[in-house]
PDB file of C-alpha atoms and ligand atoms in Angstrom:
ATOM      1  CA  MET A  12      -8.014 -18.811   1.388  1.00 68.00           C
ATOM      2  CA  ASN A  13     -10.412 -18.276   4.127  1.00 70.00           C
ATOM      3  CA  LYS A  14     -10.966 -14.828   5.659  1.00 68.00           C
ATOM      4  CA  SER A  15      -9.283 -16.055   8.742  1.00 68.00           C
ATOM      5  CA  ASN A  16      -5.593 -17.142   7.053  1.00 87.00           C
ATOM      6  CA  MET A  17      -6.388 -13.343   5.140  1.00 94.00           C
ATOM      7  CA  VAL A  18      -6.766 -11.754   8.855  1.00 96.00           C
ATOM      8  CA  LYS A  19      -3.162 -11.969  10.448  1.00 97.00           C
ATOM      9  CA  THR A  20      -1.785 -12.351  14.183  1.00 97.00           C
ATOM     10  CA  GLU A  21       0.310 -10.196  15.927  1.00 97.00           C
ATOM     11  CA  LYS A  22       3.025 -12.883  15.921  1.00 97.00           C
ATOM     12  CA  GLU A  23       2.395 -12.677  12.008  1.00 97.00           C
ATOM     13  CA  ILE A  24       2.198  -8.974  11.334  1.00 98.00           C
ATOM     14  CA  GLU A  25       5.130  -8.836  13.939  1.00 98.00           C
ATOM     15  CA  SER A  26       7.470 -11.368  11.166  1.00 98.00           C
ATOM     16  CA  ILE A  27       6.176  -9.524   8.088  1.00 98.00           C
ATOM     17  CA  SER A  28       7.322  -5.792   9.586  1.00 98.00           C
ATOM     18  CA  LYS A  29      10.463  -7.423   9.831  1.00 98.00           C
ATOM     19  CA  ALA A  30      10.978  -8.739   6.719  1.00 98.00           C
ATOM     20  CA  ALA A  31       9.617  -5.151   5.282  1.00 98.00           C
ATOM     21  CA  GLU A  32      12.290  -3.268   7.885  1.00 98.00           C
ATOM     22  CA  ILE A  33      14.969  -5.470   6.463  1.00 98.00           C
ATOM     23  CA  GLY A  34      13.809  -4.506   2.769  1.00 98.00           C
ATOM     24  CA  ASP A  35      14.274  -0.803   3.960  1.00 98.00           C
ATOM     25  CA  ALA A  36      17.780  -1.312   5.333  1.00 98.00           C
ATOM     26  CA  CYS A  37      17.790  -2.812   2.164  1.00 98.00           C
ATOM     27  CA  PHE A  38      17.144  -0.125  -0.619  1.00 98.00           C
ATOM     28  CA  GLU A  39      18.739   2.141   1.431  1.00 98.00           C
ATOM     29  CA  HIS A  40      22.351  -0.061   1.104  1.00 98.00           C
ATOM     30  CA  ILE A  41      22.107  -0.333  -2.327  1.00 98.00           C
ATOM     31  CA  LEU A  42      21.256   4.026  -2.623  1.00 98.00           C
ATOM     32  CA  GLU A  43      24.861   4.135  -2.072  1.00 98.00           C
ATOM     33  CA  PHE A  44      25.937   0.775  -3.659  1.00 98.00           C
ATOM     34  CA  ILE A  45      24.197   0.979  -6.728  1.00 98.00           C
ATOM     35  CA  LYS A  46      26.920   2.833  -9.826  1.00 98.00           C
ATOM     36  CA  ILE A  47      26.439   3.795 -13.664  1.00 98.00           C
ATOM     37  CA  GLY A  48      28.285   1.227 -15.423  1.00 98.00           C
ATOM     38  CA  MET A  49      27.288  -2.053 -13.225  1.00 98.00           C
ATOM     39  CA  THR A  50      24.976  -4.792 -14.517  1.00 98.00           C
ATOM     40  CA  GLU A  51      21.470  -5.232 -13.401  1.00 98.00           C
ATOM     41  CA  LYS A  52      22.275  -9.113 -12.648  1.00 98.00           C
ATOM     42  CA  ALA A  53      25.092  -7.218 -10.009  1.00 98.00           C
ATOM     43  CA  VAL A  54      22.761  -4.763  -8.496  1.00 98.00           C
ATOM     44  CA  ALA A  55      20.532  -7.139  -7.642  1.00 98.00           C
ATOM     45  CA  ASP A  56      23.235  -9.750  -6.457  1.00 98.00           C
ATOM     46  CA  GLU A  57      23.810  -7.811  -3.935  1.00 98.00           C
ATOM     47  CA  ILE A  58      20.332  -7.245  -2.813  1.00 98.00           C
ATOM     48  CA  GLU A  59      20.288 -11.167  -2.236  1.00 98.00           C
ATOM     49  CA  ARG A  60      23.674 -10.687  -0.410  1.00 98.00           C
ATOM     50  CA  PHE A  61      22.637  -7.834   1.972  1.00 98.00           C
ATOM     51  CA  LEU A  62      18.199  -9.820   2.264  1.00 98.00           C
ATOM     52  CA  PHE A  63      20.833 -12.943   3.098  1.00 98.00           C
ATOM     53  CA  SER A  64      22.897 -11.442   5.252  1.00 98.00           C
ATOM     54  CA  HIS A  65      20.728  -9.143   7.404  1.00 98.00           C
ATOM     55  CA  GLY A  66      17.679 -11.668   9.252  1.00 97.00           C
ATOM     56  CA  ALA A  67      16.482 -12.903   5.721  1.00 98.00           C
ATOM     57  CA  THR A  68      15.911 -16.714   5.820  1.00 98.00           C
ATOM     58  CA  GLY A  69      15.315 -16.385   1.997  1.00 98.00           C
ATOM     59  CA  LEU A  70      13.445 -14.458  -0.265  1.00 98.00           C
ATOM     60  CA  ALA A  71      10.226 -13.823  -1.234  1.00 98.00           C
ATOM     61  CA  PHE A  72      10.653 -14.081  -5.212  1.00 97.00           C
ATOM     62  CA  ASP A  73      13.517 -13.936  -7.379  1.00 97.00           C
ATOM     63  CA  THR A  74      14.614 -10.557  -6.897  1.00 98.00           C
ATOM     64  CA  ILE A  75      14.116  -8.092 -10.055  1.00 98.00           C
ATOM     65  CA  CYS A  76      16.467  -4.866 -11.142  1.00 98.00           C
ATOM     66  CA  VAL A  77      15.664  -3.887 -14.038  1.00 98.00           C
ATOM     67  CA  SER A  78      16.748  -0.506 -16.146  1.00 98.00           C
ATOM     68  CA  GLY A  79      16.515   1.545 -19.191  1.00 98.00           C
ATOM     69  CA  GLU A  80      13.828   0.405 -21.391  1.00 98.00           C
ATOM     70  CA  ARG A  81      13.726  -2.974 -19.469  1.00 98.00           C
ATOM     71  CA  THR A  82      11.863  -1.247 -16.424  1.00 98.00           C
ATOM     72  CA  ASN A  83       8.507  -2.008 -19.412  1.00 96.00           C
ATOM     73  CA  LEU A  84       8.555  -5.771 -18.278  1.00 96.00           C
ATOM     74  CA  PRO A  85       6.717  -5.933 -14.451  1.00 95.00           C
ATOM     75  CA  HIS A  86       8.545  -9.387 -13.869  1.00 93.00           C
ATOM     76  CA  GLY A  87      11.845  -8.439 -15.891  1.00 96.00           C
ATOM     77  CA  GLU A  88      15.127 -11.192 -14.354  1.00 97.00           C
ATOM     78  CA  PRO A  89      18.121  -8.903 -13.494  1.00 98.00           C
ATOM     79  CA  SER A  90      20.109  -9.338 -16.693  1.00 98.00           C
ATOM     80  CA  ASP A  91      23.799  -8.469 -17.936  1.00 98.00           C
ATOM     81  CA  LYS A  92      22.456  -4.923 -18.913  1.00 98.00           C
ATOM     82  CA  ILE A  93      25.090  -1.784 -18.359  1.00 98.00           C
ATOM     83  CA  ILE A  94      23.006   0.729 -16.181  1.00 98.00           C
ATOM     84  CA  GLU A  95      23.117   3.593 -17.767  1.00 98.00           C
ATOM     85  CA  PHE A  96      23.036   7.784 -17.834  1.00 98.00           C
ATOM     86  CA  GLY A  97      19.595   8.307 -17.677  1.00 98.00           C
ATOM     87  CA  ASP A  98      18.394   5.170 -16.942  1.00 98.00           C
ATOM     88  CA  PHE A  99      15.404   4.543 -14.586  1.00 98.00           C
ATOM     89  CA  VAL A 100      16.505   1.671 -12.702  1.00 98.00           C
ATOM     90  CA  THR A 101      13.265  -0.952 -10.963  1.00 98.00           C
ATOM     91  CA  MET A 102      14.280  -2.779  -7.640  1.00 98.00           C
ATOM     92  CA  ASP A 103      11.641  -5.340  -6.510  1.00 98.00           C
ATOM     93  CA  LEU A 104      12.569  -7.105  -3.649  1.00 98.00           C
ATOM     94  CA  GLY A 105      11.586  -9.522  -0.792  1.00 98.00           C
ATOM     95  CA  ALA A 106      13.222 -10.652   2.715  1.00 98.00           C
ATOM     96  CA  ILE A 107      11.708 -13.879   4.206  1.00 98.00           C
ATOM     97  CA  VAL A 108      11.610 -14.138   8.029  1.00 98.00           C
ATOM     98  CA  ASP A 109      10.222 -16.794  10.287  1.00 97.00           C
ATOM     99  CA  GLY A 110       8.223 -17.522   7.130  1.00 97.00           C
ATOM    100  CA  TYR A 111       6.962 -14.371   6.434  1.00 98.00           C
ATOM    101  CA  CYS A 112       7.784 -12.293   2.452  1.00 98.00           C
ATOM    102  CA  GLY A 113       8.141  -9.474   2.254  1.00 98.00           C
ATOM    103  CA  ASP A 114       7.664  -6.935  -0.531  1.00 98.00           C
ATOM    104  CA  MET A 115       8.331  -3.860  -1.717  1.00 98.00           C
ATOM    105  CA  THR A 116       9.353  -1.984  -4.909  1.00 98.00           C
ATOM    106  CA  ARG A 117      11.202   1.529  -5.496  1.00 98.00           C
ATOM    107  CA  THR A 118      12.189   3.479  -9.261  1.00 98.00           C
ATOM    108  CA  ILE A 119      15.506   5.473  -9.158  1.00 98.00           C
ATOM    109  CA  ALA A 120      16.936   7.259 -11.905  1.00 98.00           C
ATOM    110  CA  MET A 121      20.595   7.304 -12.800  1.00 98.00           C
ATOM    111  CA  GLY A 122      21.829  10.411 -13.109  1.00 98.00           C
ATOM    112  CA  SER A 123      18.907  12.925 -14.683  1.00 98.00           C
ATOM    113  CA  VAL A 124      15.540  12.709 -15.679  1.00 98.00           C
ATOM    114  CA  THR A 125      13.432  13.711 -18.875  1.00 98.00           C
ATOM    115  CA  GLU A 126      10.687  15.664 -18.560  1.00 98.00           C
ATOM    116  CA  GLU A 127       8.535  13.066 -19.456  1.00 98.00           C
ATOM    117  CA  GLN A 128      10.278  10.324 -17.071  1.00 98.00           C
ATOM    118  CA  LYS A 129       9.127  13.096 -14.233  1.00 98.00           C
ATOM    119  CA  LYS A 130       5.871  13.474 -15.005  1.00 98.00           C
ATOM    120  CA  VAL A 131       5.330   9.594 -15.861  1.00 98.00           C
ATOM    121  CA  TYR A 132       7.003   8.878 -12.032  1.00 98.00           C
ATOM    122  CA  GLU A 133       4.392  12.015 -10.630  1.00 98.00           C
ATOM    123  CA  VAL A 134       1.803  10.091 -11.746  1.00 98.00           C
ATOM    124  CA  VAL A 135       2.330   7.094 -10.801  1.00 98.00           C
ATOM    125  CA  LEU A 136       3.258   8.244  -6.942  1.00 98.00           C
ATOM    126  CA  LYS A 137       0.167  10.488  -6.766  1.00 98.00           C
ATOM    127  CA  ALA A 138      -2.038   6.823  -7.655  1.00 98.00           C
ATOM    128  CA  GLN A 139      -0.158   4.726  -5.294  1.00 98.00           C
ATOM    129  CA  THR A 140      -0.476   8.038  -2.161  1.00 98.00           C
ATOM    130  CA  GLU A 141      -3.547   7.773  -2.580  1.00 98.00           C
ATOM    131  CA  ALA A 142      -4.051   4.431  -3.038  1.00 98.00           C
ATOM    132  CA  CYS A 143      -3.023   4.193   0.363  1.00 98.00           C
ATOM    133  CA  LYS A 144      -5.036   6.906   1.743  1.00 98.00           C
ATOM    134  CA  ALA A 145      -8.212   4.687   0.491  1.00 98.00           C
ATOM    135  CA  ILE A 146      -7.373   2.025   2.581  1.00 98.00           C
ATOM    136  CA  LYS A 147      -9.015   1.330   5.473  1.00 98.00           C
ATOM    137  CA  SER A 148     -11.299  -1.975   6.620  1.00 98.00           C
ATOM    138  CA  GLY A 149     -14.981  -2.473   5.016  1.00 98.00           C
ATOM    139  CA  VAL A 150     -13.713  -0.401   1.658  1.00 98.00           C
ATOM    140  CA  LYS A 151     -13.608  -3.354  -1.782  1.00 98.00           C
ATOM    141  CA  CYS A 152     -10.569  -3.951  -3.025  1.00 98.00           C
ATOM    142  CA  PHE A 153     -12.088  -2.816  -6.220  1.00 98.00           C
ATOM    143  CA  ASP A 154     -12.528   0.282  -4.607  1.00 98.00           C
ATOM    144  CA  VAL A 155      -9.113   0.442  -4.298  1.00 98.00           C
ATOM    145  CA  ASP A 156      -8.129  -0.872  -7.413  1.00 98.00           C
ATOM    146  CA  LYS A 157      -9.972   2.058  -8.749  1.00 98.00           C
ATOM    147  CA  VAL A 158      -9.133   5.213  -7.348  1.00 98.00           C
ATOM    148  CA  ALA A 159      -4.997   4.480  -8.280  1.00 98.00           C
ATOM    149  CA  ARG A 160      -6.817   3.659 -12.011  1.00 98.00           C
ATOM    150  CA  ASP A 161      -8.739   6.300 -12.351  1.00 98.00           C
ATOM    151  CA  ILE A 162      -5.611   8.628 -11.280  1.00 98.00           C
ATOM    152  CA  ILE A 163      -3.659   6.951 -14.276  1.00 98.00           C
ATOM    153  CA  THR A 164      -6.446   6.768 -16.670  1.00 98.00           C
ATOM    154  CA  GLU A 165      -7.191  10.414 -16.290  1.00 98.00           C
ATOM    155  CA  ALA A 166      -3.474  11.037 -16.692  1.00 98.00           C
ATOM    156  CA  GLY A 167      -3.279   9.429 -20.380  1.00 98.00           C
ATOM    157  CA  PHE A 168      -1.620   6.158 -19.010  1.00 98.00           C
ATOM    158  CA  GLY A 169      -4.516   3.898 -18.290  1.00 98.00           C
ATOM    159  CA  ASP A 170      -3.706   1.340 -21.047  1.00 98.00           C
ATOM    160  CA  TYR A 171      -0.152   1.133 -19.415  1.00 98.00           C
ATOM    161  CA  PHE A 172      -1.287   0.268 -16.074  1.00 98.00           C
ATOM    162  CA  ILE A 173      -1.251  -3.634 -16.758  1.00 97.00           C
ATOM    163  CA  HIS A 174      -1.661  -5.463 -13.374  1.00 97.00           C
ATOM    164  CA  GLY A 175      -3.729  -4.920 -10.427  1.00 98.00           C
ATOM    165  CA  LEU A 176      -3.203  -2.100  -7.613  1.00 98.00           C
ATOM    166  CA  GLY A 177      -2.352  -5.204  -4.870  1.00 98.00           C
ATOM    167  CA  HIS A 178      -2.163  -8.413  -2.933  1.00 98.00           C
ATOM    168  CA  GLY A 179      -2.436  -9.984   0.189  1.00 98.00           C
ATOM    169  CA  VAL A 180       1.244 -11.111   1.802  1.00 97.00           C
ATOM    170  CA  GLY A 181       1.723 -14.193   4.079  1.00 97.00           C
ATOM    171  CA  THR A 182       3.771 -17.486   4.159  1.00 96.00           C
ATOM    172  CA  LEU A 183       2.930 -16.857   0.203  1.00 95.00           C
ATOM    173  CA  VAL A 184       4.228 -13.676  -1.233  1.00 96.00           C
ATOM    174  CA  HIS A 185       1.163 -14.016  -3.064  1.00 95.00           C
ATOM    175  CA  GLU A 186      -2.021 -14.205  -1.576  1.00 95.00           C
ATOM    176  CA  SER A 187      -5.496 -13.247  -1.300  1.00 95.00           C
ATOM    177  CA  PRO A 188      -7.391 -10.404  -0.898  1.00 97.00           C
ATOM    178  CA  THR A 189      -6.329  -9.620  -4.928  1.00 97.00           C
ATOM    179  CA  LEU A 190      -6.788  -6.304  -4.474  1.00 98.00           C
ATOM    180  CA  ASN A 191      -7.331  -5.430  -8.547  1.00 98.00           C
ATOM    181  CA  SER A 192     -10.177  -4.013 -11.066  1.00 97.00           C
ATOM    182  CA  LYS A 193     -12.616  -6.801 -10.566  1.00 98.00           C
ATOM    183  CA  SER A 194     -11.751  -7.713  -6.884  1.00 97.00           C
ATOM    184  CA  ASP A 195     -14.767  -7.195  -4.700  1.00 97.00           C
ATOM    185  CA  GLU A 196     -13.495  -8.891  -1.382  1.00 97.00           C
ATOM    186  CA  ILE A 197     -13.434  -6.207   1.474  1.00 98.00           C
ATOM    187  CA  LEU A 198     -10.367  -5.130   2.696  1.00 98.00           C
ATOM    188  CA  ALA A 199     -10.807  -6.259   7.282  1.00 98.00           C
ATOM    189  CA  GLU A 200      -8.493  -5.164  10.007  1.00 98.00           C
ATOM    190  CA  ASN A 201      -5.046  -7.032  10.287  1.00 98.00           C
ATOM    191  CA  MET A 202      -4.695  -8.091   6.263  1.00 98.00           C
ATOM    192  CA  VAL A 203      -1.895  -7.168   4.689  1.00 98.00           C
ATOM    193  CA  VAL A 204      -0.938  -6.171   1.451  1.00 98.00           C
ATOM    194  CA  THR A 205       0.610  -4.338  -1.330  1.00 98.00           C
ATOM    195  CA  ILE A 206       0.035  -1.193  -3.139  1.00 98.00           C
ATOM    196  CA  GLU A 207       1.986  -1.058  -6.204  1.00 98.00           C
ATOM    197  CA  PRO A 208       0.675   0.729  -9.409  1.00 98.00           C
ATOM    198  CA  GLY A 209       2.592   1.393 -11.819  1.00 98.00           C
ATOM    199  CA  ILE A 210       3.128   2.506 -15.733  1.00 98.00           C
ATOM    200  CA  TYR A 211       4.853   0.563 -18.348  1.00 98.00           C
ATOM    201  CA  ILE A 212       5.074   2.626 -21.351  1.00 98.00           C
ATOM    202  CA  PRO A 213       6.337  -0.108 -24.655  1.00 97.00           C
ATOM    203  CA  ASN A 214       9.478   1.044 -26.106  1.00 96.00           C
ATOM    204  CA  LYS A 215       9.844   3.179 -23.687  1.00 98.00           C
ATOM    205  CA  PHE A 216      10.362   3.016 -19.407  1.00 98.00           C
ATOM    206  CA  GLY A 217       8.230   2.232 -16.709  1.00 98.00           C
ATOM    207  CA  VAL A 218       7.221   3.437 -13.647  1.00 98.00           C
ATOM    208  CA  ARG A 219       6.485   0.988 -10.466  1.00 98.00           C
ATOM    209  CA  ILE A 220       6.425   1.964  -6.611  1.00 98.00           C
ATOM    210  CA  GLU A 221       4.930  -0.615  -4.199  1.00 98.00           C
ATOM    211  CA  ASP A 222       4.443  -0.389  -0.369  1.00 98.00           C
ATOM    212  CA  LEU A 223       3.022  -3.298   1.837  1.00 98.00           C
ATOM    213  CA  ALA A 224       0.431  -2.458   4.746  1.00 98.00           C
ATOM    214  CA  ILE A 225      -1.120  -3.569   7.335  1.00 98.00           C
ATOM    215  CA  VAL A 226      -4.896  -2.404   7.460  1.00 98.00           C
ATOM    216  CA  THR A 227      -6.593  -1.100  10.194  1.00 98.00           C
ATOM    217  CA  SER A 228      -9.911   0.233  11.104  1.00 98.00           C
ATOM    218  CA  PHE A 229      -8.361   3.798  10.796  1.00 97.00           C
ATOM    219  CA  GLY A 230      -6.101   3.208   7.392  1.00 98.00           C
ATOM    220  CA  ILE A 231      -3.449   1.944   6.623  1.00 98.00           C
ATOM    221  CA  ILE A 232      -0.192   0.860   8.965  1.00 98.00           C
ATOM    222  CA  ASN A 233       2.589   1.283   5.582  1.00 98.00           C
ATOM    223  CA  LYS A 234       5.179  -0.945   7.124  1.00 98.00           C
ATOM    224  CA  VAL A 235       7.881   0.047   4.043  1.00 98.00           C
ATOM    225  CA  LYS A 236       9.683   3.843   4.963  1.00 98.00           C
ATOM    226  CA  SER A 237      11.420   4.231   2.165  1.00 98.00           C
ATOM    227  CA  LYS A 238      10.912   7.401   0.272  1.00 98.00           C
ATOM    228  CA  LYS A 239       8.686   7.442  -1.938  1.00 98.00           C
ATOM    229  CA  GLU A 240       9.857  10.485  -3.988  1.00 98.00           C
ATOM    230  CA  LEU A 241      11.535  10.594  -7.417  1.00 98.00           C
ATOM    231  CA  ILE A 242      15.462   9.745  -6.303  1.00 98.00           C
ATOM    232  CA  ILE A 243      17.935  11.173  -9.059  1.00 98.00           C
ATOM    233  CA  LEU A 244      21.439  10.034  -8.429  1.00 97.00           C
TER     234      LEU A 244
HETATM  235 MN1   MN B   3       3.792  -7.209  -4.642  1.00 97.30          MN
END
């Protein structure tokens, strides 16, 4: 992909912004909808129903809704597992609007969290917010990845951040630039990228927080407005 395709036009950004807005509305709706005792599939179905009934013409990717131990699967498919008290639930969703993709992820807790869950969540949140602050035009992708990775590594969870920080988004949900530890691509104004660090602890749980943002010369314009602080329902 050449640079001119990575840099989005105003119109493209408008479409991606609309997709992100539908995603935010969907997440707000799901916070009311989701209950202990539902299956992951039931929640994923409701996410998709909402996206389509609020202007999506398609899905950017197969909706992810995983709970409990299954939150340690970054690309887990929604299953018949019942959402239980004490579970983390990770939802990764994206509408398509005018052919352009949305992409956002939130992890929420059902009922209560352990100290360990809280700790891991706070580390991912810090990595995510600091990486957001590090992004602007002229910055190399691996340097942004490093901001998040260093925070997670210093907290002792480096082995569990098993993917890159993010990726470009456009007509495809995964486009250039690639934000990972090896990518020396340079961010430019009006690129649209995700910021999505995660920690996935085998046999325990995982946390991922993902925003979708426009790169500018002064920082990002974050298109995902949903709350990032830990939500315990
Ligand atoms: Mn993504």
